[in-house]
Amino acid sequence: MMMKTSASFHPCLFMSSRAHGRRASMSAGARTSPATSITSSSKKPFLGELLRHLSLKIDQASNALKDVPQRFLDVLVDSTFEFTDQPLDPSESNFAPVDEISEAMEIHQIEGAIPEGFPEGVYIRNGSNPLFGALHSTTSIFGQSREIWVEGEGMLHAIYFTKSSSDSWSVHYANRYVQSESLRLERARQKPCFLPAIEGDSAAIIAAYMFNYLRFGKVNKDISNTNVFEHAGRVFAVAENHLPQEICIDNLDTVATWDIGGEWNRPFTAHPKVAPGSGELVTFGTDAKRPFLVIGVVSADGTKLKHRVDLKLDRCTLCHDIGVTLKYNIILDVPLTINISRLMKGGPLIHFEKESYARIGVMPRYGDAESVIWFNVEPFCMFHLVNCFEEGDEVVVQGLRSPDSLIPGPKLRLNKYESISEPAEDDMPMKQGTSNGFFFRLYQWRLNLKTKTALGEYLTGTENSLEFPMINNMYTGLQHSYAYAQVVESLTSSSGNLNPKYGGFAKFFFHKSNDGEKKQISGSRMQYHWLGKDQFCSGAAFVPRVGGSHEDDGWIISFIHNEKTKTSQVHIIDAQKFEDAPVAKITLPRRIPYGFHGTFIHR
């Protein structure tokens, strides 16, 4: 029988050791001799090397066996699912992604001037920037599934405002992908790997869930594309399907995933709120399985989760925002739901249940599920609150309300100006390019904690649809006199996806009437700042003046894109002269795609 010798064995060395051993044994017997000493020392390194080599081979074989299921799943997915790019219409060209730049670029083209009292800092905005050039759909034996319009990897766009000792300004621009775990994984493989698992045929979504979990340990990729927030001097990028990613504001590097010292192990809202007075961060996380909604309170220094409670909801509600007042957390239990049982029966994973119930919860800051006072209200959809505050026995809740949900989006491809859902009786939009179902108006509830009654009313009419509200953040949870929002210009639909565009800004003036009721003044007391033709905004934020004495003493800052000239700018608008031209227009060296939320980080 012949034996095959491994190429990594050294037979001559092996035989030499055996020969030395025989000679030593014959010449010296049991007595220790120089020959014996030489033989022992030569054997030990060789045997050690041999054992290390065998151990390495065993480890490699073990790892290869472990990789067999992974490689099999990869081959199975690659052969079963076909990825295709979702096309964009020419009118949607600025929803297309852009490349990262290697380092910050100085900006020299500024029309007007950075105003006196403007703070040093960073204006930063998050948004969807699909890694491989487009959102994707898949086709397989299970059917079709597709990424919806709010998916796509997060990219940060930042404008750095720095003032010299001579009071001259330098302005720089930088961008960077949020380096989530799933982004790094797909970059390493140089192709899309996660199967779309939100909208499409039920069987295709279920298959996507299973394959994504088996391959990557999670059912969806970490997009981190929705918002940027600051807490305790640290900056985070976040989307509500995962944990926040801490960002180094100086260079936009992703530092680490923030799980509050290992104490938070579930998704994290894109809109946590800093509680007035205490400086604590109030957050929540929704999940498709129980517990459906968990509230958390993070210490003011960001090092500790001080409170965590399951609200024991009976459904997974896709609420996007949370409110705070001096004493309470405000919870929206809306009928936009995620339901795996519905999906298993052939229905949609995400669905707005128009005939279901809606309620608003007022919860003491450190309360439990039993402490929440629930107010039943008419079914509604609301992604963004404007503000909440206490007034006597009442809690006032303000937000932008619509009769239907933009998420996940329409089920069929539509023409640009086609209505996407059935009109609601109390919503009659006048502006072309918007839809009855997706028309957002400012709405206010007054929740009486003594009588347990809720009164609600619209504070704006049907002239313009409004989204992405903002206030002076120093008034979060407190009574305020002003608010701002982006004005919807149109809702375009491409391959079933919705792509809203915003053609200007609105400023709301609140006042207190003789009976103490606080409500919006219509007509001349609601102002607009319109952008020029073919210009659209995204990521607007309020920047307070350094040393300002009034709530609206500051500026609205926003990215603007001109679709005709193909140029992008940042506009700075005086909030107290809202209808006037911007005080500064900063022309950027690169195109900035439309995105989601922005903020200003003071330095």
Coordinates of C-alpha atoms in Angstrom, one line a residue:
M1 CA 0.0 0.0 0.0
M2 CA 1.4 3.4 -1.0
M3 CA 1.0 6.4 1.1
K4 CA 0.7 9.9 -0.3
T5 CA 2.9 12.4 1.5
S6 CA 1.5 15.9 2.1
A7 CA 3.5 18.6 0.3
S8 CA 3.9 20.4 3.6
F9 CA 5.6 17.4 5.3
H10 CA 9.5 17.3 5.1
P11 CA 10.4 13.5 4.7
C12 CA 14.1 14.1 4.7
L13 CA 14.0 16.0 8.0
F14 CA 11.7 13.3 9.5
M15 CA 14.1 10.5 8.4
S16 CA 17.1 12.4 9.7
S17 CA 15.6 12.7 13.1
R18 CA 14.9 8.9 13.2
A19 CA 18.5 8.1 12.2
H20 CA 19.9 10.4 14.9
G21 CA 17.7 8.7 17.4
R22 CA 18.9 5.2 16.5
R23 CA 22.6 6.2 16.7
A24 CA 22.2 7.8 20.1
S25 CA 20.4 4.8 21.5
M26 CA 23.1 2.3 20.2
S27 CA 26.1 4.2 21.3
A28 CA 25.1 5.5 24.7
G29 CA 22.3 3.4 25.9
A30 CA 20.3 5.1 28.7
R31 CA 23.1 7.6 29.4
T32 CA 22.6 11.2 28.5
S33 CA 25.1 12.3 25.9
P34 CA 25.7 15.3 23.6
A35 CA 24.2 13.3 20.8
T36 CA 21.0 12.6 22.8
S37 CA 20.7 16.3 23.7
I38 CA 21.0 17.3 20.1
T39 CA 18.4 14.8 19.1
S40 CA 15.9 16.0 21.7
S41 CA 16.3 19.6 20.8
S42 CA 15.8 18.9 17.1
K43 CA 12.7 16.8 17.7
K44 CA 10.9 19.4 19.9
P45 CA 10.8 22.3 17.2
F46 CA 9.8 19.8 14.6
L47 CA 7.0 18.2 16.6
G48 CA 5.8 21.6 17.7
E49 CA 5.7 22.8 14.1
L50 CA 4.0 19.6 13.0
L51 CA 1.3 20.0 15.7
R52 CA 0.8 23.7 14.7
H53 CA 0.5 22.7 11.1
L54 CA -2.0 19.9 11.8
S55 CA -4.0 22.3 14.0
L56 CA -4.1 24.9 11.2
K57 CA -5.3 22.3 8.7
I58 CA -8.0 21.1 11.1
D59 CA -9.2 24.7 11.6
Q60 CA -9.2 25.3 7.9
A61 CA -11.2 22.2 7.3
S62 CA -13.6 23.1 10.1
N63 CA -14.1 26.6 8.7
A64 CA -14.6 25.2 5.2
L65 CA -17.4 22.9 6.6
K66 CA -19.0 25.9 8.4
D67 CA -18.9 27.9 5.1
V68 CA -20.6 25.2 3.2
P69 CA -24.2 26.3 4.2
Q70 CA -23.3 29.9 3.6
R71 CA -21.8 29.2 0.2
F72 CA -24.8 27.0 -0.7
L73 CA -27.2 29.8 0.4
D74 CA -25.3 32.4 -1.7
V75 CA -25.4 30.2 -4.8
L76 CA -29.1 29.4 -4.2
V77 CA -30.0 33.1 -3.9
D78 CA -27.8 34.1 -6.8
S79 CA -29.5 31.5 -9.0
T80 CA -33.0 32.1 -7.8
F81 CA -33.3 35.9 -7.5
E82 CA -32.7 38.3 -10.2
F83 CA -31.9 41.9 -9.1
T84 CA -32.9 44.8 -11.4
D85 CA -32.5 48.5 -11.1
Q86 CA -35.7 50.6 -10.6
P87 CA -35.6 53.3 -13.3
L88 CA -36.2 57.0 -12.7
D89 CA -38.1 59.3 -14.9
P90 CA -36.1 62.3 -16.3
S91 CA -38.1 64.5 -13.8
E92 CA -36.6 62.4 -11.0
S93 CA -33.0 62.8 -11.9
N94 CA -32.0 64.4 -8.6
F95 CA -33.2 61.3 -6.7
A96 CA -30.3 59.4 -8.3
P97 CA -27.3 58.7 -6.0
V98 CA -23.9 60.4 -6.1
D99 CA -20.4 59.2 -5.3
E100 CA -18.5 59.8 -2.2
I101 CA -15.8 62.5 -2.3
S102 CA -12.4 61.7 -0.7
E103 CA -12.0 64.9 1.3
A104 CA -13.8 68.1 2.1
M105 CA -13.9 70.7 -0.6
E106 CA -13.7 74.4 0.0
I107 CA -16.5 76.6 -1.3
H108 CA -15.8 80.0 -2.8
Q109 CA -19.0 80.9 -4.6
I110 CA -21.3 82.6 -2.1
E111 CA -24.0 85.1 -3.2
G112 CA -24.8 87.5 -0.4
A113 CA -23.0 86.9 2.9
I114 CA -23.1 84.7 6.0
P115 CA -25.2 86.9 8.3
E116 CA -23.9 88.4 11.5
G117 CA -24.8 86.2 14.5
F118 CA -24.7 83.0 12.5
P119 CA -23.0 80.3 14.6
E120 CA -20.0 78.3 13.7
G121 CA -20.9 74.7 13.1
V122 CA -22.0 72.0 10.7
Y123 CA -25.2 71.9 8.7
I124 CA -25.7 68.2 8.0
R125 CA -28.4 66.2 6.2
N126 CA -29.1 62.5 5.8
G127 CA -30.8 60.8 2.9
S128 CA -31.1 57.7 0.7
N129 CA -28.2 57.2 -1.6
P130 CA -28.4 53.6 -3.0
L131 CA -25.0 52.0 -3.0
F132 CA -25.2 50.3 -6.4
G133 CA -26.7 53.1 -8.4
A134 CA -30.4 52.6 -7.8
L135 CA -33.1 51.1 -5.7
H136 CA -33.6 47.4 -6.6
S137 CA -36.4 45.0 -7.3
T138 CA -36.1 41.2 -7.4
T139 CA -37.9 38.6 -9.5
S140 CA -37.9 34.9 -8.6
I141 CA -40.0 31.8 -8.5
F142 CA -41.6 33.3 -5.3
G143 CA -42.7 36.4 -7.2
Q144 CA -41.5 40.0 -7.1
S145 CA -40.4 42.3 -4.2
R146 CA -38.9 45.8 -4.3
E147 CA -37.2 48.4 -2.2
I148 CA -39.6 51.2 -1.4
W149 CA -38.8 54.9 -1.8
V150 CA -37.4 55.5 1.7
E151 CA -34.8 52.7 1.4
G152 CA -31.3 53.1 0.1
E153 CA -28.1 53.4 2.1
G154 CA -27.7 56.6 4.1
M155 CA -25.3 59.3 2.9
L156 CA -24.5 62.4 5.0
H157 CA -24.0 65.8 3.3
A158 CA -22.3 68.4 5.5
I159 CA -21.5 72.1 5.2
Y160 CA -18.8 73.3 7.6
F161 CA -19.0 77.0 8.7
T162 CA -15.7 78.1 10.3
K163 CA -14.9 81.7 11.4
S164 CA -11.4 83.0 11.6
S165 CA -10.0 85.4 14.1
S166 CA -10.5 88.2 11.6
D167 CA -14.2 87.3 11.4
S168 CA -14.0 86.0 7.9
W169 CA -15.8 82.8 7.0
S170 CA -14.5 79.6 5.4
V171 CA -17.1 77.2 4.1
H172 CA -16.4 73.5 3.2
Y173 CA -18.5 70.7 1.8
A174 CA -18.1 66.9 2.5
N175 CA -20.2 63.8 2.1
R176 CA -19.9 60.2 3.3
Y177 CA -21.8 57.0 3.4
V178 CA -22.9 55.9 6.9
Q179 CA -20.7 52.9 7.3
S180 CA -23.2 50.4 8.7
E181 CA -22.4 46.7 9.0
S182 CA -24.6 45.8 6.1
L183 CA -23.1 48.5 3.8
R184 CA -19.6 47.2 4.5
L185 CA -20.8 43.7 3.8
E186 CA -22.3 44.6 0.4
R187 CA -19.3 46.7 -0.5
A188 CA -17.0 43.8 0.2
R189 CA -19.1 41.6 -2.1
Q190 CA -19.4 44.4 -4.7
K191 CA -23.1 43.7 -5.3
P192 CA -26.5 44.0 -3.7
C193 CA -27.0 41.1 -1.3
F194 CA -30.1 41.8 0.9
L195 CA -33.3 40.8 -0.8
P196 CA -36.1 43.5 -0.7
A197 CA -38.3 42.5 2.2
I198 CA -41.0 45.2 2.6
E199 CA -43.2 45.4 -0.4
G200 CA -44.2 42.9 -3.1
D201 CA -45.7 39.4 -3.4
S202 CA -46.2 37.8 0.0
A203 CA -44.2 34.7 -0.9
A204 CA -41.3 36.8 -2.2
I205 CA -41.2 38.9 1.0
I206 CA -41.4 35.8 3.2
A207 CA -38.5 34.2 1.1
A208 CA -36.5 37.4 1.4
Y209 CA -37.0 37.4 5.2
M210 CA -35.8 33.8 5.5
F211 CA -32.8 34.1 3.2
N212 CA -31.7 37.4 4.6
Y213 CA -31.8 36.0 8.1
L214 CA -30.1 32.8 7.3
R215 CA -27.3 34.5 5.4
F216 CA -26.8 37.7 7.5
G217 CA -28.6 37.2 10.8
K218 CA -31.0 40.1 10.0
V219 CA -34.1 40.4 7.8
N220 CA -33.3 43.9 6.5
K221 CA -30.1 45.9 5.8
D222 CA -29.2 48.8 8.1
I223 CA -30.0 51.8 6.0
S224 CA -29.2 54.6 8.6
N225 CA -30.6 57.2 6.1
T226 CA -33.3 59.2 7.8
N227 CA -32.1 61.6 10.4
V228 CA -29.1 63.1 12.2
F229 CA -29.4 64.0 15.9
E230 CA -27.1 65.2 18.7
H231 CA -27.0 64.1 22.3
A232 CA -24.5 64.8 25.0
G233 CA -22.0 66.2 22.5
R234 CA -22.2 63.1 20.3
V235 CA -23.7 63.0 16.8
F236 CA -25.7 60.0 15.4
A237 CA -27.1 59.0 12.1
V238 CA -30.3 56.8 12.3
A239 CA -33.1 55.1 10.6
E240 CA -35.8 53.4 12.7
N241 CA -35.1 49.8 11.5
H242 CA -31.8 49.7 13.4
L243 CA -29.6 51.2 16.1
P244 CA -28.0 54.7 15.7
Q245 CA -24.5 55.0 14.2
E246 CA -22.2 57.4 16.0
I247 CA -20.6 59.8 13.5
C248 CA -17.4 61.8 13.9
I249 CA -18.6 65.2 12.9
D250 CA -15.1 66.4 11.9
N251 CA -14.7 63.9 9.0
L252 CA -18.1 62.0 8.9
D253 CA -16.4 58.7 9.8
T254 CA -18.7 56.1 11.4
V255 CA -17.4 55.5 14.9
A256 CA -19.6 52.7 16.2
T257 CA -23.1 51.4 16.7
W258 CA -24.7 53.0 19.7
D259 CA -26.6 50.6 21.9
I260 CA -26.4 52.7 25.1
G261 CA -23.8 50.6 26.7
G262 CA -25.4 47.4 25.7
E263 CA -28.7 48.3 27.3
W264 CA -30.8 48.8 24.1
N265 CA -31.1 45.8 21.8
R266 CA -33.9 46.8 19.4
P267 CA -34.7 49.4 16.7
F268 CA -34.4 53.1 17.6
T269 CA -36.8 55.8 16.4
A270 CA -35.4 58.3 13.8
H271 CA -36.9 61.1 16.0
P272 CA -35.8 60.9 19.6
K273 CA -36.5 64.0 21.7
V274 CA -34.5 65.8 24.3
A275 CA -36.8 66.4 27.2
P276 CA -37.1 70.1 28.4
G277 CA -35.5 70.7 31.7
S278 CA -33.8 67.4 32.3
G279 CA -31.9 67.1 29.0
E280 CA -32.7 63.4 28.9
L281 CA -33.3 61.7 25.6
V282 CA -36.7 60.0 25.1
T283 CA -36.8 57.3 22.5
F284 CA -38.7 54.3 21.4
G285 CA -38.3 51.2 19.3
T286 CA -40.9 49.3 17.3
D287 CA -40.7 45.6 16.3
A288 CA -42.9 43.3 14.2
K289 CA -42.9 40.8 17.1
R290 CA -43.8 41.4 20.8
P291 CA -43.0 43.6 22.5
F292 CA -44.3 45.8 19.7
L293 CA -43.3 49.2 21.2
V294 CA -40.8 49.9 24.0
I295 CA -40.1 53.4 25.4
G296 CA -36.6 54.3 26.7
V297 CA -35.2 57.3 28.6
V298 CA -31.5 57.9 28.2
S299 CA -29.5 60.0 30.7
A300 CA -28.6 63.5 29.8
D301 CA -24.9 62.5 29.5
G302 CA -25.8 59.6 27.2
T303 CA -24.1 57.0 29.3
K304 CA -27.1 55.2 30.8
L305 CA -30.5 53.9 30.0
K306 CA -32.5 55.2 33.0
H307 CA -35.9 53.8 32.1
R308 CA -37.2 51.1 29.7
V309 CA -40.8 49.9 29.5
D310 CA -42.9 47.8 27.2
L311 CA -46.2 49.6 26.5
K312 CA -47.9 46.2 25.8
L313 CA -49.6 47.3 22.6
D314 CA -51.7 44.7 20.7
R315 CA -50.2 45.6 17.3
C316 CA -47.1 46.8 15.7
T317 CA -47.8 50.4 14.8
L318 CA -45.4 52.1 12.4
C319 CA -45.2 55.3 14.3
H320 CA -42.3 57.5 13.2
D321 CA -42.1 60.2 15.9
I322 CA -42.5 60.7 19.6
G323 CA -43.4 63.8 21.5
V324 CA -42.3 65.2 24.9
T325 CA -43.5 67.8 27.3
L326 CA -42.1 68.9 30.6
K327 CA -43.6 65.9 32.4
Y328 CA -44.9 63.5 29.7
N329 CA -44.0 61.3 26.7
I330 CA -46.5 61.5 23.8
I331 CA -47.2 58.2 21.9
L332 CA -49.0 57.9 18.6
D333 CA -50.8 54.6 18.1
V334 CA -51.7 55.0 14.4
P335 CA -53.3 52.3 12.2
L336 CA -50.3 52.1 9.9
T337 CA -49.3 48.6 10.9
I338 CA -46.7 45.9 10.3
N339 CA -48.3 42.5 10.5
I340 CA -46.5 39.2 9.8
S341 CA -49.7 37.2 10.2
R342 CA -51.3 39.3 7.5
L343 CA -48.3 38.7 5.2
M344 CA -48.5 34.9 5.8
K345 CA -52.1 35.1 4.6
G346 CA -51.2 36.8 1.4
G347 CA -51.7 40.4 2.5
P348 CA -49.2 43.3 2.6
L349 CA -46.6 43.5 5.4
I350 CA -47.2 47.2 5.9
H351 CA -50.7 48.5 5.5
F352 CA -52.7 51.6 6.5
E353 CA -55.9 50.2 8.1
K354 CA -58.4 53.0 7.5
E355 CA -61.2 51.2 9.3
S356 CA -59.1 50.5 12.4
Y357 CA -58.6 52.6 15.5
A358 CA -56.2 55.4 16.4
R359 CA -55.2 56.8 19.8
I360 CA -52.8 59.1 21.4
G361 CA -51.1 58.2 24.7
V362 CA -49.9 60.6 27.4
M363 CA -47.3 58.8 29.6
P364 CA -45.5 60.2 32.7
R365 CA -41.8 60.4 31.8
Y366 CA -41.0 57.3 34.0
G367 CA -44.4 55.6 33.7
D368 CA -45.3 52.1 32.8
A369 CA -47.9 50.7 30.4
E370 CA -50.7 51.0 33.1
S371 CA -49.9 54.7 33.6
V372 CA -50.5 55.8 30.1
I373 CA -53.8 57.8 29.5
W374 CA -55.1 56.9 26.1
F375 CA -57.3 59.2 24.1
N376 CA -59.2 57.6 21.2
V377 CA -59.3 59.8 18.1
E378 CA -60.4 59.4 14.5
P379 CA -58.0 57.2 12.4
F380 CA -55.2 59.3 10.9
C381 CA -51.7 59.1 9.5
M382 CA -48.9 61.3 10.9
F383 CA -45.2 60.8 10.4
H384 CA -44.0 64.0 12.0
L385 CA -45.1 66.0 15.1
V386 CA -44.5 69.7 15.2
N387 CA -44.5 70.0 18.9
C388 CA -46.3 69.1 22.1
F389 CA -46.7 71.1 25.4
E390 CA -48.7 71.4 28.5
E391 CA -51.3 74.1 29.0
G392 CA -53.3 73.9 32.2
D393 CA -55.1 70.6 32.4
E394 CA -54.5 69.9 28.7
V395 CA -51.7 68.5 26.6
V396 CA -51.5 70.1 23.2
V397 CA -50.3 67.9 20.3
Q398 CA -49.5 69.4 16.9
G399 CA -48.5 67.5 13.8
L400 CA -48.9 67.1 10.1
R401 CA -51.8 64.8 9.4
S402 CA -52.9 63.0 6.2
P403 CA -55.8 60.6 5.5
D404 CA -53.5 57.9 4.1
S405 CA -49.9 56.8 4.3
L406 CA -47.0 57.5 1.9
I407 CA -45.4 54.3 3.2
P408 CA -45.0 51.8 1.7
G409 CA -46.4 53.6 -1.4
P410 CA -48.8 53.0 -4.3
K411 CA -49.3 49.4 -5.5
L412 CA -49.3 50.3 -9.2
R413 CA -47.3 52.6 -11.5
L414 CA -49.1 55.9 -11.9
N415 CA -48.9 59.0 -14.1
K416 CA -47.1 62.0 -12.5
Y417 CA -50.3 63.8 -11.5
E418 CA -52.6 60.9 -10.9
S419 CA -54.3 60.6 -7.6
I420 CA -52.9 57.7 -5.6
S421 CA -55.8 57.0 -3.3
E422 CA -59.4 57.8 -2.8
P423 CA -60.1 61.4 -1.6
A424 CA -61.1 62.0 1.9
E425 CA -64.1 64.2 2.7
D426 CA -62.1 66.7 4.7
D427 CA -59.1 67.0 2.4
M428 CA -59.6 68.8 -0.9
P429 CA -56.2 69.7 -2.3
M430 CA -56.0 72.5 -4.8
K431 CA -52.4 72.1 -5.9
Q432 CA -51.5 70.1 -9.0
G433 CA -49.2 67.1 -8.4
T434 CA -50.5 66.3 -4.9
S435 CA -52.9 63.6 -3.9
N436 CA -56.0 63.7 -1.7
G437 CA -54.9 60.7 0.3
F438 CA -51.4 62.0 0.8
F439 CA -52.2 65.7 1.5
F440 CA -50.7 66.8 4.8
R441 CA -52.2 69.6 6.9
L442 CA -51.3 71.1 10.2
Y443 CA -53.6 69.5 12.9
Q444 CA -53.9 70.1 16.6
W445 CA -55.4 68.0 19.5
R446 CA -56.1 69.3 22.9
L447 CA -56.1 66.3 25.3
N448 CA -57.8 67.1 28.7
L449 CA -56.2 65.0 31.4
K450 CA -59.1 65.8 33.8
T451 CA -62.1 65.1 31.6
K452 CA -60.2 62.5 29.5
T453 CA -61.6 64.1 26.3
A454 CA -59.9 65.0 23.1
L455 CA -60.7 67.9 20.8
G456 CA -59.0 68.2 17.4
E457 CA -59.0 70.6 14.5
Y458 CA -57.1 71.5 11.3
L459 CA -55.1 74.6 11.6
T460 CA -54.3 75.0 7.9
G461 CA -56.5 74.8 4.8
T462 CA -56.2 72.9 1.6
E463 CA -54.1 75.3 -0.4
N464 CA -50.8 73.5 0.2
S465 CA -49.6 70.1 1.5
L466 CA -46.9 70.4 4.1
E467 CA -44.2 68.0 5.5
F468 CA -40.9 67.9 7.4
P469 CA -41.9 70.4 10.1
M470 CA -39.3 72.2 12.3
I471 CA -39.2 74.6 15.2
N472 CA -36.6 76.3 17.2
N473 CA -35.4 73.2 19.1
M474 CA -34.9 75.2 22.3
Y475 CA -38.8 75.2 22.5
T476 CA -39.2 71.4 22.1
G477 CA -41.8 70.3 24.7
L478 CA -42.7 74.0 25.5
Q479 CA -45.3 76.5 24.3
H480 CA -44.1 78.1 21.1
S481 CA -45.2 80.8 18.7
Y482 CA -43.7 79.7 15.4
A483 CA -43.2 76.6 13.3
Y484 CA -42.0 75.9 9.8
A485 CA -42.4 73.2 7.2
Q486 CA -41.5 72.3 3.6
V487 CA -44.3 72.8 1.0
V488 CA -45.1 69.8 -1.2
E489 CA -44.8 70.8 -4.9
S490 CA -45.6 67.4 -6.4
L491 CA -45.7 63.7 -5.8
T492 CA -44.2 61.9 -8.7
S493 CA -44.4 58.1 -9.2
S494 CA -41.8 56.0 -10.9
S495 CA -42.0 52.2 -11.0
G496 CA -44.5 52.3 -8.1
N497 CA -42.3 54.5 -5.9
L498 CA -43.3 57.9 -4.7
N499 CA -40.8 60.8 -4.9
P500 CA -42.1 63.9 -3.2
K501 CA -40.6 67.3 -4.2
Y502 CA -40.8 70.5 -2.1
G503 CA -41.0 73.9 -3.7
G504 CA -40.8 76.2 -0.8
F505 CA -41.3 76.8 2.9
A506 CA -44.2 77.8 5.2
K507 CA -44.0 79.7 8.5
F508 CA -46.9 79.3 11.0
F509 CA -47.7 82.0 13.5
F510 CA -49.5 80.9 16.7
H511 CA -51.3 83.2 19.1
K512 CA -53.1 83.0 22.3
S513 CA -56.7 84.2 22.1
N514 CA -58.8 85.7 25.0
D515 CA -60.0 82.3 26.2
G516 CA -56.4 81.0 26.4
E517 CA -56.8 78.7 23.4
K518 CA -53.7 78.6 21.2
K519 CA -54.3 78.2 17.5
Q520 CA -52.9 79.0 14.1
I521 CA -53.9 82.3 12.5
S522 CA -54.9 81.7 8.9
G523 CA -54.5 84.0 5.9
S524 CA -52.0 86.9 6.2
R525 CA -50.3 85.4 9.3
M526 CA -49.2 82.3 7.5
Q527 CA -46.2 83.2 5.3
Y528 CA -44.5 81.4 2.5
H529 CA -41.0 81.5 1.1
W530 CA -41.2 80.2 -2.5
L531 CA -38.2 78.9 -4.4
G532 CA -37.8 79.7 -8.1
K533 CA -39.1 77.6 -11.0
D534 CA -37.6 74.1 -11.1
Q535 CA -36.0 74.5 -7.7
F536 CA -36.7 72.1 -4.8
C537 CA -35.5 71.9 -1.2
S538 CA -34.7 69.1 1.3
G539 CA -33.4 68.7 4.9
A540 CA -34.4 72.2 6.2
A541 CA -33.4 73.1 9.7
F542 CA -33.8 76.2 12.0
V543 CA -30.6 77.8 13.2
P544 CA -31.0 80.2 16.1
R545 CA -28.9 83.4 16.2
V546 CA -26.1 83.5 18.7
G547 CA -27.4 85.6 21.6
G548 CA -30.9 85.9 19.9
S549 CA -33.7 87.1 22.2
H550 CA -36.7 86.0 20.2
E551 CA -38.0 82.5 19.3
D552 CA -37.8 83.2 15.6
D553 CA -34.5 85.1 15.7
G554 CA -32.5 82.9 13.4
W555 CA -32.5 81.4 10.0
I556 CA -33.9 78.5 7.9
I557 CA -31.1 76.6 6.2
S558 CA -31.7 74.1 3.5
F559 CA -30.2 72.3 0.5
I560 CA -31.7 73.5 -2.8
H561 CA -31.4 71.9 -6.2
N562 CA -32.1 73.6 -9.5
E563 CA -33.3 71.0 -12.0
K564 CA -32.9 73.3 -14.9
T565 CA -29.3 74.4 -14.3
K566 CA -28.4 71.1 -12.6
T567 CA -26.7 73.0 -9.7
S568 CA -27.1 72.6 -6.0
Q569 CA -26.9 75.3 -3.3
V570 CA -27.5 75.9 0.3
H571 CA -29.9 78.8 1.1
I572 CA -29.9 80.8 4.4
I573 CA -33.3 82.5 4.9
D574 CA -33.9 85.1 7.6
A575 CA -36.8 83.6 9.7
Q576 CA -38.0 87.1 10.6
K577 CA -38.0 88.3 7.0
F578 CA -39.4 85.0 5.8
E579 CA -40.7 86.2 2.4
D580 CA -37.5 88.0 1.4
A581 CA -34.8 86.6 -0.7
P582 CA -32.2 84.4 1.0
V583 CA -29.4 86.4 2.8
A584 CA -26.9 83.9 1.4
K585 CA -26.8 81.4 -1.5
I586 CA -23.9 79.0 -1.3
T587 CA -23.2 77.2 -4.6
L588 CA -21.9 73.7 -4.1
P589 CA -19.2 71.9 -6.1
R590 CA -21.3 68.7 -6.5
R591 CA -24.9 67.8 -7.0
I592 CA -26.8 67.1 -3.8
P593 CA -29.6 64.5 -4.2
Y594 CA -32.9 65.1 -2.4
G595 CA -32.9 63.6 1.0
F596 CA -34.7 63.6 4.4
H597 CA -33.9 65.3 7.6
G598 CA -31.2 67.8 8.4
T599 CA -29.9 69.6 11.5
F600 CA -27.3 72.1 12.6
I601 CA -24.5 71.0 15.0
H602 CA -23.0 73.9 16.9
R603 CA -19.2 73.8 17.4

